[in-house]
Amino acid sequence: MMSKLELKEDKMLEVQFVGDDDVLNHILDREGGAKIKKERAQLLVNTKKIVKKPEYDLEEDDQEVLKDQNYVEVLGHDVQESLKNGSTTDGGNKVYSFQNRKHPEKMAKLGHSASDKVQLKNNDKSEFLSTAPCGLRKRSIVPRSHSDSESEYSASNSEDDERVAQEYEEDANEVTLGQKIQAQNRVVSAPVCKETPSKKMKRDKTSDLVEEYFEAHSSSKVLTSDRTLQKLKRAKLDQQTLRNLLSKVSPSFSAELKQLNQQYEQLFHKWMLQLHLGFNIVLYGLGSKRDLLERFRTTMLQDCIHVVINGFFPGISVKSILNSITEEVLDHMGTFRSVLDQLEWIINKFKEDSSLELFLLIHNLDSQMLRGDKSQQIIGQLSSLRNIYLIASIDHLNAPLMWDHAKQSLYNWLWYETTTYSHYTEETSYENSLLVKQSGSLPLSSLTHVLRSLTPNARGIFRLLIKYQLDNQDNPSYIGLSFQDFYQQCREAFLVNSDLTLRAQLTEFRDHKLIRTKKGTDGVEYLLIPVDNGTLTDFLEMEEEEF
Amino acid sequence: MATSSVSKGCFVFKPNLKKRKISVPVENYFSKGKNESEDSKLRFETYQLMWQQMQSETERLQEELNKNLFDSLIEFLQKSHYGFQKNSRDWGYQIKLREIPTAALVLGVNVTDHDLTFRSLTEVLQHSVTPYVVSLQAKDCPDMKHFLQKLASQLVDCNVDVQSKEKESVQVTQKRIHYSMDSLSTWYMNVTQKTNPKMPRKKRTSSQWQSPPVVLILKDMESFATKVLQDFIIISSQHLHEFPLILIFGIATSPVVIHRLLPHAVSSLLCIELFQSLSCKEHLTTVLDKLLLTTQFPFKLSEKVLQILTNIFLYHDFSIQNFIKGLQLSLLEHYYSQPLSVLCCNLPEAKRRINFLSDNQCENIRRLSSFRRYVENQASEKQVALLTNERFLKEETQSLLENLHVYHTHYFLILRCLHQFTSSLPKYPLGRQIRELYCTCLEKNIWDSDEYASALQLLRMLAKDELMTMLQKCFKVFKSSSEKQLGNTEKRIEEFLAQFQSLDEAKEEEDTPESQSKGLQKTDLYHLQKSLLEMKELRRASKRQTKFEVLREQVVSFIDSLVREYLLPPETQPLHEVLYFSAAHTLRQHLNAAPRIALHTALNNPYYYLKNEALRSEEGCIPNVAPDICIAYKLHLECSRLINLVDWSEAFATVVTAAEKVDANSVTSEERNEIIHARFIRAVSELELLGFIKPTKQKTDHVARLTWGGC
């Protein structure tokens, strides 16, 4: 603040001579301007204004000769306010702390320091926070000293700024992590300070979460360590070993969990009642609700027609749900032109026959496959029928966003919180989870299953396609093998004798979802196997072993 | 049969037919749930009866409220079709011929309620205007082809409804034809000409018109593709002379949207008239008025519950349907959870039921806190009798219930009365809507609140005509009520009114002498000033209240005494638990759940759910024995946008091994590490399922965080 005042005085010295009229004009002007500024200072006590203010000053500098005390006061007020603001922000930070200072192995460090009780970070965080205003004050002075040397203050291009940031960074680091990682710190701060100059400072001062969000997402650079799983011996586990390993873990808190579950089981009758009265039930909360629903099914639904739908099953679709209703529940053998037709047919059927009752149990209504707008609309329409009762579970954090008002009124939900803490064993077992993805044993086994039932020629055809795809795996613009080329290759390998036989074969593949066809830009059909290359290589190896 | 498989996701369970026959009646679920199944069957029946009554009441209300709108709509339709009918050569009509008559129906943002409105509108139109009413939704009409197809098939269906089924076979084959506007107009010509000879037969249905118009309702005009809409309007305006189309747009936002969707060239083809439906707030007020602020239904909501329901309405959806759903749920919950709710029915029936109460139920009555309070205030012999003698208890309960009924009758009358007085005060100290007033009255003694004091203050400053209109309104309220129990009050108000009227004459007499005595005298400026000052002093000193002021004071204190006597909060009444549903918490949980908060709490503070002392911890940190997913979650909060899996897993391992020190010897360290890694993998994939992280290709072995903020 002092430097600011000095700055003002410097400018006052420039005053030479001004005519009375001018002075009067300026006083009048000034008063108006001051008023505006006062208001602004009151409205915008956040710190961005401070950064902007010097700029504002300089612009007006030419015309403005009179600096009234008032204005300076306002500015001073502003800064004080902002400092106060800054400290309150820190209070807020405790709730929403966002810490961008990402150091390699910091987490490991934290883990170490929290060996007996995970004080995960509260300790060092609070230290950090307590020092923040100090750094902040320092910071808020520095840019101002630039403002008389530079014509315009800009947040990004000053070198000094970076230096300050670096200083600050080190400062914070020291306090935060203590002496034990100082050595490391020196290594760290070099990349860090390139990244986080003034932005970080601004963020510390304002409590605006929104701003924080965009700042964190604006930089494309990522500040994490470069360690990869490959260096660890036990990087990849397949589903089976994972399951075996986990079976050795003794479950904790089983008594409490049991109690929780019993609590929920007492609600079964109430659910049935409410389902019958036209409500539908949705379960939410942490933990797999599959077992709970399964128990509900076995205790309450033994004598009713019901359909269990595993939303987490990767191949699930609304079509298959509707199919199982029409084919298995209603014993209808015909086909439908579209899903909507099918839905209409089902709705009519259920409206006609009021004695017909159907329970739908959907595990993970919010799964990848079912969360689409159309699927939700259709399921909602089904559930709005009087004699279809829906009980579903949702897990995803943002699951309720699937439903707008219209859908919500279709569903007519009653929400029940069922936090079970049970593991999502079944839900995550379908080869889609993070660290087990690579094993690919499911598509592999299905590949082998399907191919085993084919003729040797068909297998040959498929192997040709696999090989071609593997040969092109490094080609990023590879869109598939065109039909003509494929036909040519097959002919050369004496696998087919006409393109009709090849087409018949391809239809079969397509039915088993082994290949996908895509029209290229030139209108030619391209064939692609929608399985990842690792699986394909494994498959080829297996094939070769067999023969 | 297992419900998990790698090859399919749907499992149908069909019990064999014999078993299926024994379907469990619904009331069994009602009774089995609770251990104490006192009169559960009766309770369920009462619930159903009550709900049916409420439902039919709301439906009736809906109809009533829509009536005005529909009437004006029908009038518009008739008027606009009149020209087509007359086929006049009038010039103005020729211009008009190119314009499609269009009714823009502004219905408000509560889209969920629109369906109901449209359904009844269709019915009304079919009944009184034309058999050809078609309603389309945007999601059925992604392009022109589907649009016409839907339109045509529904039109044909309408036709089938009206005519005999003789041509059904023809129509079925038609279904697959590609429709165009031409084919539609020829169809229309056919139909109308065919029906003309038969006119006498169906004169009543399609009213007096020879060629009934085709009314097309676009339920959600905003969501239609502009292209489809424009094309359709242009094409159909060309065919208007042979295909008399009338459009009805359902608009949720504002009428401006028509011009935003349609360019001038298109909108000039429409002759738009605007219709505004009743605002949903007014609708809510009527629903509340007819369902809750009445003694017709004994069931009542407590302050908190009512607050929650109105808040959901006002801040979430503006949907009457949802409000009624909430009402239904609270009704159900009340009958389900309160054994004494068996007495929550009309008074004679309740009295009859009291006689058949079991001993257990009598105990339940004695356990009611309001009843206990009541007993404590009685003389000691009576106390003993109430607590020991069942018969005496039942008689007492009967009289208490009756008192409760009387209390409600008075309550609502006085409430309405008070509302008349306060609803037009400046700044609305007690709220503009009666529901706000009702909430405050339910919550506490209203006369203790500051708002009430300021309202009375404002009332004391009212002018005479305002006060009189209020009194008149109050008088009407009393008049309209069928119960004559507050006849005395009614008389008092009448008296007040009469007094005010007589005041008019009295005042004139009073005023004249005064003005004459201070008649104008010629004087200079100084003296005038002086005399004015004197007069002012005089007035202030002898500030005598006029008759009007006295009377006003009387009225206000009269209102005040009424309020203090009758607007006692229901908690003060014995046995109020029988009629009032107060479990606001359950209602909020089931209607307005917060899944994100639940998830966050479960992850952040497992002790909240698992009441294990080992999990107890201070704010912001969690013990290392917590479930794996909680630890992984807590660690991931440390990171910004991307998370390095290796670091994460190491941190996780450190935390977890620290917790496991005890049984470290049982397994080899290598195996233990493996297990921990497996646990980590599980936790990570669970977090992925929950939507906290997702795999990313930005950097190897990293995952992206999907949430913001933390801890």
PDB file of N, CA, C and O in Angstrom, chain A residues 89-116:
ATOM      1  N   THR A  89     -11.194 -16.064   2.817  1.00  0.00           N
ATOM      2  CA  THR A  89     -11.084 -17.088   1.792  1.00  0.00           C
ATOM      3  C   THR A  89     -10.372 -18.310   2.329  1.00  0.00           C
ATOM      4  O   THR A  89     -10.739 -19.439   2.044  1.00  0.00           O
ATOM      5  N   ASP A  90      -9.372 -18.026   3.125  1.00  0.00           N
ATOM      6  CA  ASP A  90      -8.641 -19.161   3.657  1.00  0.00           C
ATOM      7  C   ASP A  90      -9.530 -20.021   4.533  1.00  0.00           C
ATOM      8  O   ASP A  90      -9.414 -21.223   4.557  1.00  0.00           O
ATOM      9  N   GLY A  91     -10.412 -19.304   5.240  1.00  0.00           N
ATOM     10  CA  GLY A  91     -11.375 -20.069   6.020  1.00  0.00           C
ATOM     11  C   GLY A  91     -12.176 -20.978   5.113  1.00  0.00           C
ATOM     12  O   GLY A  91     -12.394 -22.136   5.390  1.00  0.00           O
ATOM     13  N   GLY A  92     -12.580 -20.387   3.995  1.00  0.00           N
ATOM     14  CA  GLY A  92     -13.345 -21.176   3.047  1.00  0.00           C
ATOM     15  C   GLY A  92     -12.524 -22.303   2.468  1.00  0.00           C
ATOM     16  O   GLY A  92     -13.029 -23.385   2.207  1.00  0.00           O
ATOM     17  N   ASN A  93     -11.243 -22.034   2.313  1.00  0.00           N
ATOM     18  CA  ASN A  93     -10.387 -23.064   1.756  1.00  0.00           C
ATOM     19  C   ASN A  93     -10.398 -24.332   2.570  1.00  0.00           C
ATOM     20  O   ASN A  93     -10.179 -25.413   2.049  1.00  0.00           O
ATOM     21  N   LYS A  94     -10.635 -24.161   3.835  1.00  0.00           N
ATOM     22  CA  LYS A  94     -10.637 -25.343   4.670  1.00  0.00           C
ATOM     23  C   LYS A  94     -11.713 -26.294   4.211  1.00  0.00           C
ATOM     24  O   LYS A  94     -11.591 -27.494   4.278  1.00  0.00           O
ATOM     25  N   VAL A  95     -12.811 -25.697   3.768  1.00  0.00           N
ATOM     26  CA  VAL A  95     -13.900 -26.537   3.289  1.00  0.00           C
ATOM     27  C   VAL A  95     -13.602 -27.046   1.894  1.00  0.00           C
ATOM     28  O   VAL A  95     -13.661 -28.219   1.600  1.00  0.00           O
ATOM     29  N   TYR A  96     -13.262 -26.144   1.033  1.00  0.00           N
ATOM     30  CA  TYR A  96     -13.015 -26.536  -0.340  1.00  0.00           C
ATOM     31  C   TYR A  96     -11.555 -26.321  -0.656  1.00  0.00           C
ATOM     32  O   TYR A  96     -11.203 -25.396  -1.346  1.00  0.00           O
ATOM     33  N   SER A  97     -10.747 -27.085  -0.093  1.00  0.00           N
ATOM     34  CA  SER A  97      -9.361 -26.805  -0.365  1.00  0.00           C
ATOM     35  C   SER A  97      -9.026 -27.378  -1.713  1.00  0.00           C
ATOM     36  O   SER A  97      -9.382 -28.495  -2.059  1.00  0.00           O
ATOM     37  N   PHE A  98      -8.389 -26.568  -2.462  1.00  0.00           N
ATOM     38  CA  PHE A  98      -7.937 -27.085  -3.744  1.00  0.00           C
ATOM     39  C   PHE A  98      -6.459 -26.824  -3.783  1.00  0.00           C
ATOM     40  O   PHE A  98      -6.007 -25.696  -3.700  1.00  0.00           O
ATOM     41  N   GLN A  99      -5.691 -27.841  -3.864  1.00  0.00           N
ATOM     42  CA  GLN A  99      -4.270 -27.599  -3.800  1.00  0.00           C
ATOM     43  C   GLN A  99      -3.616 -28.009  -5.093  1.00  0.00           C
ATOM     44  O   GLN A  99      -3.619 -29.165  -5.483  1.00  0.00           O
ATOM     45  N   ASN A 100      -3.116 -27.021  -5.702  1.00  0.00           N
ATOM     46  CA  ASN A 100      -2.548 -27.274  -7.000  1.00  0.00           C
ATOM     47  C   ASN A 100      -1.093 -27.698  -6.895  1.00  0.00           C
ATOM     48  O   ASN A 100      -0.527 -28.218  -7.830  1.00  0.00           O
ATOM     49  N   ARG A 101      -0.507 -27.431  -5.762  1.00  0.00           N
ATOM     50  CA  ARG A 101       0.908 -27.750  -5.653  1.00  0.00           C
ATOM     51  C   ARG A 101       1.043 -29.268  -5.697  1.00  0.00           C
ATOM     52  O   ARG A 101       0.832 -29.985  -4.743  1.00  0.00           O
ATOM     53  N   LYS A 102       1.346 -29.701  -6.835  1.00  0.00           N
ATOM     54  CA  LYS A 102       1.405 -31.121  -7.083  1.00  0.00           C
ATOM     55  C   LYS A 102       2.880 -31.482  -7.174  1.00  0.00           C
ATOM     56  O   LYS A 102       3.586 -30.988  -8.017  1.00  0.00           O
ATOM     57  N   HIS A 103       3.329 -32.279  -6.289  1.00  0.00           N
ATOM     58  CA  HIS A 103       4.711 -32.672  -6.394  1.00  0.00           C
ATOM     59  C   HIS A 103       4.747 -34.160  -6.602  1.00  0.00           C
ATOM     60  O   HIS A 103       3.970 -34.889  -6.024  1.00  0.00           O
ATOM     61  N   PRO A 104       5.671 -34.593  -7.390  1.00  0.00           N
ATOM     62  CA  PRO A 104       5.820 -36.030  -7.518  1.00  0.00           C
ATOM     63  C   PRO A 104       6.027 -36.607  -6.114  1.00  0.00           C
ATOM     64  O   PRO A 104       6.742 -36.021  -5.304  1.00  0.00           O
ATOM     65  N   GLU A 105       5.439 -37.664  -5.887  1.00  0.00           N
ATOM     66  CA  GLU A 105       5.632 -38.420  -4.650  1.00  0.00           C
ATOM     67  C   GLU A 105       5.145 -37.681  -3.425  1.00  0.00           C
ATOM     68  O   GLU A 105       5.407 -38.089  -2.308  1.00  0.00           O
ATOM     69  N   LYS A 106       4.449 -36.608  -3.657  1.00  0.00           N
ATOM     70  CA  LYS A 106       3.953 -35.918  -2.472  1.00  0.00           C
ATOM     71  C   LYS A 106       2.959 -36.803  -1.750  1.00  0.00           C
ATOM     72  O   LYS A 106       2.915 -36.849  -0.529  1.00  0.00           O
ATOM     73  N   MET A 107       2.229 -37.490  -2.581  1.00  0.00           N
ATOM     74  CA  MET A 107       1.224 -38.328  -1.976  1.00  0.00           C
ATOM     75  C   MET A 107       1.848 -39.419  -1.133  1.00  0.00           C
ATOM     76  O   MET A 107       1.387 -39.725  -0.044  1.00  0.00           O
ATOM     77  N   ALA A 108       2.887 -39.962  -1.693  1.00  0.00           N
ATOM     78  CA  ALA A 108       3.574 -41.007  -0.930  1.00  0.00           C
ATOM     79  C   ALA A 108       4.080 -40.434   0.387  1.00  0.00           C
ATOM     80  O   ALA A 108       3.973 -41.045   1.441  1.00  0.00           O
ATOM     81  N   LYS A 109       4.600 -39.219   0.256  1.00  0.00           N
ATOM     82  CA  LYS A 109       5.085 -38.541   1.449  1.00  0.00           C
ATOM     83  C   LYS A 109       3.986 -38.415   2.477  1.00  0.00           C
ATOM     84  O   LYS A 109       4.141 -38.734   3.645  1.00  0.00           O
ATOM     85  N   LEU A 110       2.873 -37.979   1.975  1.00  0.00           N
ATOM     86  CA  LEU A 110       1.749 -37.775   2.873  1.00  0.00           C
ATOM     87  C   LEU A 110       1.369 -39.079   3.533  1.00  0.00           C
ATOM     88  O   LEU A 110       1.081 -39.147   4.712  1.00  0.00           O
ATOM     89  N   GLY A 111       1.384 -40.073   2.711  1.00  0.00           N
ATOM     90  CA  GLY A 111       1.059 -41.387   3.226  1.00  0.00           C
ATOM     91  C   GLY A 111       1.984 -41.749   4.375  1.00  0.00           C
ATOM     92  O   GLY A 111       1.547 -42.228   5.414  1.00  0.00           O
ATOM     93  N   HIS A 112       3.277 -41.485   4.180  1.00  0.00           N
ATOM     94  CA  HIS A 112       4.237 -41.813   5.229  1.00  0.00           C
ATOM     95  C   HIS A 112       3.952 -41.050   6.503  1.00  0.00           C
ATOM     96  O   HIS A 112       3.947 -41.596   7.584  1.00  0.00           O
ATOM     97  N   SER A 113       3.741 -39.768   6.288  1.00  0.00           N
ATOM     98  CA  SER A 113       3.573 -38.947   7.485  1.00  0.00           C
ATOM     99  C   SER A 113       2.320 -39.329   8.248  1.00  0.00           C
ATOM    100  O   SER A 113       2.171 -39.013   9.407  1.00  0.00           O
ATOM    101  N   ALA A 114       1.422 -39.976   7.550  1.00  0.00           N
ATOM    102  CA  ALA A 114       0.182 -40.334   8.225  1.00  0.00           C
ATOM    103  C   ALA A 114       0.153 -41.808   8.557  1.00  0.00           C
ATOM    104  O   ALA A 114      -0.745 -42.528   8.165  1.00  0.00           O
ATOM    105  N   SER A 115       1.170 -42.243   9.197  1.00  0.00           N
ATOM    106  CA  SER A 115       1.251 -43.692   9.321  1.00  0.00           C
ATOM    107  C   SER A 115       0.273 -44.278  10.333  1.00  0.00           C
ATOM    108  O   SER A 115      -0.366 -45.276  10.054  1.00  0.00           O
ATOM    109  N   ASP A 116       0.159 -43.676  11.500  1.00  0.00           N
ATOM    110  CA  ASP A 116      -0.753 -44.381  12.420  1.00  0.00           C
ATOM    111  C   ASP A 116      -2.198 -43.887  12.330  1.00  0.00           C
ATOM    112  O   ASP A 116      -3.110 -44.687  12.393  1.00  0.00           O
TER     113      ASP A 116
END
